[in-house]
Amino acid sequence: MSRLAITGIGLVDNLGNNPVDCFAEYQTGVLAPPVNGSFSAQKDNLTEVKAPMYNRLLDINKLSLHAVSDALNPDIEFSDNVFTLFSTLTAGNTTFQDYGSDLSDGKNRVKPKQLLQGCRDFTAGLIAQTYGFTGGATSMNSACATSIYQLDYAFHLAKRYDYVICGAGDSANNLWDTTFFEKLGALGSKSAPFDNDRDGIITGEGAGCLILEDVDKAKARGAYIYGYIHEPGLATDGVHANFVNPSDFGLTKAMKIATEGIDPNHIAFVAAHATGTEEGDVLEYEAIQNVLPYKDVVGFKSKLGHTMAGNGIIELIYSLMALKSNIIPLTHINNTECRYVTTKTRATECKYALKNSLGFGGKAASILIEID
């Protein structure tokens, strides 16, 4: 059983700017506003970055720095032997939206730092530069399965580095990204995964960060361990793939890999990808019930919206907080025919939860979270 210890967690989204506040707000009965652009993350001031620099940053980079700052708790000893793995899908989109005409006609001067933020790996470099980490720094791109895919890479890095900064985030509340989903016919009017009246994706924004360590190293230094991640199950739909319409082949395979050797009775719930699309939700629900019959299913996007690259790690953190609180969280919807989708909060003594993430092109990822 291969695991990594989680020794730090950071989170900022529309519900708060730390994991405790975010999870507490998630459990309240207030539904999220049913319009795109309403899921605005709650940021505060960072002391690590000087104000002039901070003010010039794109929202996604502000969110990412907040998540990392939150995760680097006092128990995390500074080391420059740290690998920074942080991803985003939307950074370049807002840059093109804001400066596209300036680049094409050449009439206005655009500062290099503004342009560089359009690079998808700028965030990883910014984090390493801000905190003085001199190990490698990079990002990944596996559509909306990105942050779970990169957790697999973290397992390869943990032996070589003192710890791994592993996170992802996105700010998809912009004209470019909402228009993208609208043109695909996937943009919805309300955030309602698994609800009988669901009608599509609602974009959101936020960032999550995990500090990951080799378990033996973490225990040897007496670190507080929030929980563990197991090696993820990664798969694609292969010949069954369709770049837009979903298939259950890859997800079924990924969940089986992720849960191999684990008694299903010890798994509290599955945090579904559940974007709120009509076909995707049903297909995922049926796949979950085929692999883990009668297992409770939670749709965190009902109150968070779709945070794109960040959704995997963000919803993993919510799952971890639920396990540590000994509860199976509710899904904030009104009416569903999916029997095992949670509509009320329940108590649990289980120590495991499963998180699914899916991406265009048939990408599938599933990861098991564990607490002591």
CSV table of C-alpha atoms in Angstrom, one decimal:
chain,number,residue,atom,x,y,z
A,1,MET,CA,0.0,0.0,0.0
A,2,SER,CA,1.7,3.2,-1.2
A,3,ARG,CA,0.7,6.4,0.6
A,4,LEU,CA,1.9,9.9,1.0
A,5,ALA,CA,1.3,11.9,4.2
A,6,ILE,CA,-0.6,15.2,4.0
A,7,THR,CA,1.2,17.5,6.4
A,8,GLY,CA,-0.3,20.8,5.2
A,9,ILE,CA,-3.6,21.9,3.5
A,10,GLY,CA,-4.5,25.2,2.1
A,11,LEU,CA,-7.8,26.3,0.5
A,12,VAL,CA,-9.4,29.4,-0.8
A,13,ASP,CA,-12.7,29.5,-2.7
A,14,ASN,CA,-16.1,31.2,-2.7
A,15,LEU,CA,-16.9,29.9,0.7
A,16,GLY,CA,-13.8,31.1,2.6
A,17,ASN,CA,-10.0,31.4,2.7
A,18,ASN,CA,-9.0,28.4,4.8
A,19,PRO,CA,-10.2,24.8,5.0
A,20,VAL,CA,-12.0,25.1,8.4
A,21,ASP,CA,-14.1,28.1,7.3
A,22,CYS,CA,-14.7,26.7,3.9
A,23,PHE,CA,-16.0,23.4,5.2
A,24,ALA,CA,-18.1,25.0,7.9
A,25,GLU,CA,-19.8,27.2,5.3
A,26,TYR,CA,-20.3,24.3,2.9
A,27,GLN,CA,-22.4,22.5,5.6
A,28,THR,CA,-24.8,25.5,6.0
A,29,GLY,CA,-28.1,25.3,4.2
A,30,VAL,CA,-27.6,28.4,2.1
A,31,LEU,CA,-27.5,27.5,-1.6
A,32,ALA,CA,-24.9,29.1,-3.9
A,33,PRO,CA,-26.1,31.9,-6.2
A,34,PRO,CA,-27.3,30.3,-9.5
A,35,VAL,CA,-25.4,32.4,-12.0
A,36,ASN,CA,-22.0,32.1,-13.6
A,37,GLY,CA,-19.5,34.5,-12.1
A,38,SER,CA,-21.0,34.4,-8.7
A,39,PHE,CA,-18.5,31.9,-7.2
A,40,SER,CA,-15.9,34.6,-6.3
A,41,ALA,CA,-13.1,33.5,-4.0
A,42,GLN,CA,-12.5,35.2,-0.7
A,43,LYS,CA,-9.0,36.6,-0.7
A,44,ASP,CA,-7.2,38.6,2.0
A,45,ASN,CA,-3.8,40.3,2.0
A,46,LEU,CA,-0.5,38.3,1.8
A,47,THR,CA,2.6,39.4,3.7
A,48,GLU,CA,4.9,37.3,1.5
A,49,VAL,CA,4.5,39.5,-1.6
A,50,LYS,CA,5.0,43.2,-1.7
A,51,ALA,CA,1.8,45.2,-2.5
A,52,PRO,CA,2.9,46.5,-5.9
A,53,MET,CA,3.8,43.0,-7.2
A,54,TYR,CA,0.7,41.5,-5.6
A,55,ASN,CA,-1.7,44.0,-7.2
A,56,ARG,CA,-0.4,43.2,-10.6
A,57,LEU,CA,-1.0,39.5,-10.3
A,58,LEU,CA,-3.9,37.8,-12.0
A,59,ASP,CA,-6.6,36.4,-9.7
A,60,ILE,CA,-5.4,32.8,-10.2
A,61,ASN,CA,-1.9,33.7,-9.0
A,62,LYS,CA,-3.3,35.5,-6.0
A,63,LEU,CA,-5.5,32.5,-5.2
A,64,SER,CA,-2.6,30.1,-5.6
A,65,LEU,CA,-0.3,32.1,-3.3
A,66,HIS,CA,-3.1,32.2,-0.7
A,67,ALA,CA,-3.5,28.4,-0.8
A,68,VAL,CA,0.2,27.8,-0.5
A,69,SER,CA,0.6,30.3,2.4
A,70,ASP,CA,-2.3,28.5,4.2
A,71,ALA,CA,-0.7,25.1,3.7
A,72,LEU,CA,2.7,26.1,4.9
A,73,ASN,CA,1.7,25.9,8.6
A,74,PRO,CA,4.3,26.5,11.4
A,75,ASP,CA,4.9,22.8,11.6
A,76,ILE,CA,6.4,22.8,8.1
A,77,GLU,CA,10.2,23.5,8.4
A,78,PHE,CA,11.7,25.6,5.7
A,79,SER,CA,13.8,23.7,3.1
A,80,ASP,CA,15.0,24.7,-0.3
A,81,ASN,CA,14.9,21.0,-1.3
A,82,VAL,CA,11.2,21.3,-2.3
A,83,PHE,CA,9.5,20.5,-5.6
A,84,THR,CA,6.7,22.9,-6.6
A,85,LEU,CA,3.9,21.2,-8.6
A,86,PHE,CA,1.1,23.7,-9.3
A,87,SER,CA,-1.3,23.9,-12.2
A,88,THR,CA,-3.9,26.0,-13.8
A,89,LEU,CA,-6.0,25.9,-17.0
A,90,THR,CA,-7.3,29.4,-17.2
A,91,ALA,CA,-4.3,31.8,-16.7
A,92,GLY,CA,-3.6,32.3,-20.4
A,93,ASN,CA,-7.2,32.8,-21.2
A,94,THR,CA,-7.7,36.0,-19.2
A,95,THR,CA,-4.3,37.3,-20.6
A,96,PHE,CA,-5.4,36.8,-24.1
A,97,GLN,CA,-8.8,38.4,-23.3
A,98,ASP,CA,-7.3,41.5,-21.7
A,99,TYR,CA,-4.3,42.0,-24.0
A,100,GLY,CA,-5.2,40.2,-27.3
A,101,SER,CA,-5.8,43.4,-29.2
A,102,ASP,CA,-2.7,45.0,-27.9
A,103,LEU,CA,-0.6,42.1,-29.1
A,104,SER,CA,-2.3,41.9,-32.6
A,105,ASP,CA,-2.2,45.6,-33.5
A,106,GLY,CA,0.9,46.6,-31.5
A,107,LYS,CA,-0.4,50.0,-30.6
A,108,ASN,CA,-0.2,49.7,-26.9
A,109,ARG,CA,2.8,48.7,-24.8
A,110,VAL,CA,2.2,45.5,-22.7
A,111,LYS,CA,4.6,44.8,-19.8
A,112,PRO,CA,6.5,41.5,-19.9
A,113,LYS,CA,5.2,40.5,-16.4
A,114,GLN,CA,1.6,40.9,-17.7
A,115,LEU,CA,2.4,38.6,-20.6
A,116,LEU,CA,4.3,36.1,-18.6
A,117,GLN,CA,1.3,35.4,-16.4
A,118,GLY,CA,-0.4,34.0,-19.4
A,119,CYS,CA,2.1,31.1,-19.3
A,120,ARG,CA,0.4,28.1,-17.7
A,121,ASP,CA,3.5,27.3,-15.6
A,122,PHE,CA,4.0,30.9,-14.4
A,123,THR,CA,2.2,30.0,-11.1
A,124,ALA,CA,4.6,27.2,-10.2
A,125,GLY,CA,7.6,29.5,-10.8
A,126,LEU,CA,6.0,32.3,-8.8
A,127,ILE,CA,5.4,30.1,-5.8
A,128,ALA,CA,9.0,28.8,-5.9
A,129,GLN,CA,10.4,32.3,-6.2
A,130,THR,CA,8.2,33.7,-3.4
A,131,TYR,CA,9.2,31.0,-0.9
A,132,GLY,CA,12.7,30.3,-2.0
A,133,PHE,CA,12.2,26.7,-3.1
A,134,THR,CA,15.1,25.7,-5.4
A,135,GLY,CA,13.9,22.2,-6.3
A,136,GLY,CA,12.1,21.7,-9.6
A,137,ALA,CA,8.9,23.6,-10.5
A,138,THR,CA,6.4,22.7,-13.1
A,139,SER,CA,2.7,22.3,-14.0
A,140,MET,CA,0.6,19.7,-15.8
A,141,ASN,CA,-2.4,19.8,-18.1
A,142,SER,CA,-4.9,17.0,-18.1
A,143,ALA,CA,-8.0,19.1,-18.6
A,144,CYS,CA,-10.3,19.0,-15.5
A,145,ALA,CA,-8.6,15.9,-14.2
A,146,THR,CA,-5.3,17.8,-13.9
A,147,SER,CA,-4.9,18.0,-10.1
A,148,ILE,CA,-5.5,14.3,-9.5
A,149,TYR,CA,-3.2,13.3,-12.4
A,150,GLN,CA,-0.4,15.4,-10.9
A,151,LEU,CA,-0.8,13.7,-7.5
A,152,ASP,CA,0.5,10.6,-9.3
A,153,TYR,CA,3.6,12.5,-10.2
A,154,ALA,CA,4.0,13.6,-6.6
A,155,PHE,CA,4.6,10.0,-5.6
A,156,HIS,CA,7.6,9.9,-7.8
A,157,LEU,CA,9.0,13.1,-6.3
A,158,ALA,CA,8.4,12.5,-2.6
A,159,LYS,CA,11.5,10.3,-2.1
A,160,ARG,CA,13.8,12.8,-3.7
A,161,TYR,CA,12.6,16.0,-2.0
A,162,ASP,CA,11.9,16.9,1.6
A,163,TYR,CA,8.3,17.7,0.6
A,164,VAL,CA,6.2,18.5,-2.4
A,165,ILE,CA,4.1,21.6,-2.8
A,166,CYS,CA,1.2,20.1,-4.8
A,167,GLY,CA,-1.8,22.3,-5.8
A,168,ALA,CA,-4.0,23.7,-8.5
A,169,GLY,CA,-6.5,26.4,-9.0
A,170,ASP,CA,-8.5,28.3,-11.5
A,171,SER,CA,-10.5,31.5,-12.0
A,172,ALA,CA,-13.0,30.5,-14.7
A,173,ASN,CA,-15.4,33.4,-14.0
A,174,ASN,CA,-14.4,35.2,-17.2
A,175,LEU,CA,-15.8,35.8,-20.6
A,176,TRP,CA,-13.4,33.4,-22.3
A,177,ASP,CA,-14.1,30.4,-20.2
A,178,THR,CA,-17.9,30.9,-19.8
A,179,THR,CA,-18.2,31.4,-23.6
A,180,PHE,CA,-16.2,28.2,-24.1
A,181,PHE,CA,-18.7,26.1,-22.2
A,182,GLU,CA,-21.6,28.0,-23.7
A,183,LYS,CA,-20.4,27.1,-27.3
A,184,LEU,CA,-20.1,23.5,-26.2
A,185,GLY,CA,-23.6,23.5,-25.0
A,186,ALA,CA,-22.5,22.6,-21.5
A,187,LEU,CA,-23.0,25.9,-19.6
A,188,GLY,CA,-25.8,25.8,-17.1
A,189,SER,CA,-28.0,28.3,-15.2
A,190,LYS,CA,-27.6,26.8,-11.7
A,191,SER,CA,-25.2,24.7,-9.8
A,192,ALA,CA,-27.1,21.4,-9.3
A,193,PRO,CA,-25.2,18.2,-9.9
A,194,PHE,CA,-27.5,15.1,-9.8
A,195,ASP,CA,-30.6,17.3,-9.4
A,196,ASN,CA,-33.4,16.4,-11.7
A,197,ASP,CA,-33.4,19.9,-13.0
A,198,ARG,CA,-29.7,20.3,-13.6
A,199,ASP,CA,-28.8,21.9,-16.9
A,200,GLY,CA,-25.0,22.2,-17.1
A,201,ILE,CA,-21.7,23.5,-15.7
A,202,ILE,CA,-21.4,26.6,-13.5
A,203,THR,CA,-17.9,28.0,-13.4
A,204,GLY,CA,-16.2,28.8,-10.2
A,205,GLU,CA,-12.9,29.9,-8.8
A,206,GLY,CA,-10.5,28.7,-6.1
A,207,ALA,CA,-7.2,27.0,-5.3
A,208,GLY,CA,-6.2,24.2,-3.1
A,209,CYS,CA,-2.7,23.1,-2.0
A,210,LEU,CA,-1.4,20.0,-0.2
A,211,ILE,CA,2.0,19.6,1.4
A,212,LEU,CA,2.9,16.0,0.7
A,213,GLU,CA,5.7,14.0,2.3
A,214,ASP,CA,7.0,10.5,2.4
A,215,VAL,CA,5.2,8.9,5.3
A,216,ASP,CA,8.4,7.6,7.0
A,217,LYS,CA,10.0,11.1,6.8
A,218,ALA,CA,6.9,12.8,8.2
A,219,LYS,CA,6.6,10.4,11.1
A,220,ALA,CA,10.3,10.6,11.9
A,221,ARG,CA,10.2,14.4,12.3
A,222,GLY,CA,7.0,14.1,14.4
A,223,ALA,CA,4.9,16.0,11.9
A,224,TYR,CA,1.2,16.4,12.3
A,225,ILE,CA,-0.4,14.3,9.6
A,226,TYR,CA,-3.9,15.4,8.4
A,227,GLY,CA,-4.4,12.3,6.4
A,228,TYR,CA,-3.0,10.3,3.5
A,229,ILE,CA,-3.5,9.9,-0.2
A,230,HIS,CA,-3.1,6.6,-1.9
A,231,GLU,CA,-1.6,6.3,-5.4
A,232,PRO,CA,-4.4,7.4,-7.8
A,233,GLY,CA,-6.0,5.3,-10.4
A,234,LEU,CA,-5.5,6.9,-13.8
A,235,ALA,CA,-7.2,5.8,-17.0
A,236,THR,CA,-8.6,6.9,-20.3
A,237,ASP,CA,-11.6,5.8,-22.3
A,238,GLY,CA,-9.4,4.5,-25.1
A,239,VAL,CA,-11.4,3.5,-28.2
A,240,HIS,CA,-14.5,4.4,-26.2
A,241,ALA,CA,-13.5,8.0,-26.0
A,242,ASN,CA,-15.4,10.9,-27.4
A,243,PHE,CA,-13.9,14.3,-26.8
A,244,VAL,CA,-17.2,15.8,-25.6
A,245,ASN,CA,-19.6,13.1,-24.7
A,246,PRO,CA,-18.7,10.9,-21.7
A,247,SER,CA,-18.0,7.2,-21.4
A,248,ASP,CA,-17.8,5.2,-18.2
A,249,PHE,CA,-14.9,2.9,-19.4
A,250,GLY,CA,-12.0,5.0,-18.1
A,251,LEU,CA,-13.7,6.0,-14.8
A,252,THR,CA,-14.7,2.4,-14.0
A,253,LYS,CA,-11.1,1.4,-14.5
A,254,ALA,CA,-9.7,4.3,-12.5
A,255,MET,CA,-11.9,3.6,-9.5
A,256,LYS,CA,-11.0,-0.1,-9.5
A,257,ILE,CA,-7.3,0.7,-9.5
A,258,ALA,CA,-7.7,3.3,-6.8
A,259,THR,CA,-9.7,1.0,-4.5
A,260,GLU,CA,-7.8,-2.3,-5.1
A,261,GLY,CA,-7.3,-4.1,-1.8
A,262,ILE,CA,-9.6,-1.8,0.2
A,263,ASP,CA,-12.7,-3.2,1.9
A,264,PRO,CA,-15.6,-1.1,0.3
A,265,ASN,CA,-17.3,-1.1,3.7
A,266,HIS,CA,-14.5,1.2,5.0
A,267,ILE,CA,-15.1,3.8,2.3
A,268,ALA,CA,-17.5,6.5,3.6
A,269,PHE,CA,-18.5,8.1,0.3
A,270,VAL,CA,-17.4,9.0,-3.2
A,271,ALA,CA,-16.8,12.7,-4.0
A,272,ALA,CA,-18.0,12.7,-7.6
A,273,HIS,CA,-16.8,14.9,-10.4
A,274,ALA,CA,-20.4,15.7,-11.0
A,275,THR,CA,-20.4,18.8,-13.1
A,276,GLY,CA,-24.2,19.1,-13.5
A,277,THR,CA,-24.4,18.0,-17.1
A,278,GLU,CA,-27.4,15.8,-17.9
A,279,GLU,CA,-25.5,12.9,-19.4
A,280,GLY,CA,-22.3,13.1,-17.4
A,281,ASP,CA,-23.9,12.9,-13.9
A,282,VAL,CA,-26.0,9.9,-14.7
A,283,LEU,CA,-23.1,8.0,-16.3
A,284,GLU,CA,-20.8,8.7,-13.4
A,285,TYR,CA,-23.4,7.8,-10.8
A,286,GLU,CA,-24.0,4.4,-12.5
A,287,ALA,CA,-20.3,3.7,-12.8
A,288,ILE,CA,-19.9,4.4,-9.1
A,289,GLN,CA,-22.7,2.1,-8.2
A,290,ASN,CA,-21.2,-0.6,-10.4
A,291,VAL,CA,-17.8,-0.5,-8.7
A,292,LEU,CA,-19.0,0.4,-5.2
A,293,PRO,CA,-22.7,-0.7,-4.9
A,294,TYR,CA,-24.9,1.3,-2.5
A,295,LYS,CA,-22.1,3.8,-1.8
A,296,ASP,CA,-23.0,7.3,-0.9
A,297,VAL,CA,-22.2,10.0,-3.5
A,298,VAL,CA,-21.5,13.6,-2.8
A,299,GLY,CA,-21.5,16.5,-5.4
A,300,PHE,CA,-19.4,19.3,-3.9
A,301,LYS,CA,-19.8,21.4,-7.0
A,302,SER,CA,-23.4,22.1,-5.8
A,303,LYS,CA,-22.0,24.9,-3.7
A,304,LEU,CA,-18.5,25.4,-5.2
A,305,GLY,CA,-19.1,25.5,-8.9
A,306,HIS,CA,-16.6,23.9,-11.3
A,307,THR,CA,-13.0,25.1,-10.4
A,308,MET,CA,-11.5,23.4,-13.4
A,309,ALA,CA,-7.9,22.2,-12.8
A,310,GLY,CA,-8.4,22.9,-9.1
A,311,ASN,CA,-11.5,20.8,-8.6
A,312,GLY,CA,-9.7,17.6,-7.8
A,313,ILE,CA,-7.5,18.9,-5.0
A,314,ILE,CA,-10.1,21.3,-3.7
A,315,GLU,CA,-12.8,18.6,-3.4
A,316,LEU,CA,-10.2,16.2,-2.0
A,317,ILE,CA,-9.6,18.7,0.8
A,318,TYR,CA,-13.4,19.0,1.5
A,319,SER,CA,-13.5,15.1,1.6
A,320,LEU,CA,-10.6,15.1,4.0
A,321,MET,CA,-12.3,17.6,6.3
A,322,ALA,CA,-15.5,15.5,6.2
A,323,LEU,CA,-13.7,12.4,7.2
A,324,LYS,CA,-11.9,14.2,10.1
A,325,SER,CA,-15.4,15.5,11.2
A,326,ASN,CA,-16.8,11.9,11.0
A,327,ILE,CA,-19.5,12.9,8.6
A,328,ILE,CA,-20.8,12.2,5.1
A,329,PRO,CA,-21.6,15.6,3.7
A,330,LEU,CA,-24.8,16.6,1.9
A,331,THR,CA,-25.2,17.6,-1.7
A,332,HIS,CA,-27.0,21.0,-2.0
A,333,ILE,CA,-29.8,20.0,-4.4
A,334,ASN,CA,-33.5,19.9,-4.1
A,335,ASN,CA,-34.7,16.7,-5.9
A,336,THR,CA,-32.8,13.7,-7.4
A,337,GLU,CA,-33.7,10.3,-8.6
A,338,CYS,CA,-30.2,9.1,-7.8
A,339,ARG,CA,-30.9,7.2,-4.6
A,340,TYR,CA,-27.5,7.3,-3.1
A,341,VAL,CA,-26.7,10.9,-3.7
A,342,THR,CA,-26.6,12.5,-0.3
A,343,THR,CA,-29.2,15.1,0.5
A,344,LYS,CA,-28.6,15.1,4.3
A,345,THR,CA,-25.5,15.1,6.4
A,346,ARG,CA,-24.9,11.8,8.2
A,347,ALA,CA,-22.4,10.5,10.7
A,348,THR,CA,-19.7,7.9,9.7
A,349,GLU,CA,-16.8,6.1,11.4
A,350,CYS,CA,-15.2,5.2,8.0
A,351,LYS,CA,-11.6,6.2,7.4
A,352,TYR,CA,-11.6,6.4,3.6
A,353,ALA,CA,-13.2,8.5,0.9
A,354,LEU,CA,-12.8,8.4,-2.9
A,355,LYS,CA,-12.5,11.4,-5.1
A,356,ASN,CA,-13.2,11.3,-8.9
A,357,SER,CA,-12.1,13.7,-11.6
A,358,LEU,CA,-12.8,13.6,-15.3
A,359,GLY,CA,-11.4,15.6,-18.2
A,360,PHE,CA,-12.2,16.1,-21.9
A,361,GLY,CA,-10.7,13.5,-24.2
A,362,GLY,CA,-11.8,10.6,-21.9
A,363,LYS,CA,-9.4,11.3,-19.1
A,364,ALA,CA,-10.3,9.7,-15.8
A,365,ALA,CA,-8.7,9.8,-12.3
A,366,SER,CA,-9.7,8.5,-8.9
A,367,ILE,CA,-7.9,8.8,-5.6
A,368,LEU,CA,-8.4,7.3,-2.2
A,369,ILE,CA,-8.1,9.6,0.9
A,370,GLU,CA,-7.4,8.1,4.3
A,371,ILE,CA,-7.3,9.3,7.9
A,372,ASP,CA,-5.9,7.6,11.0
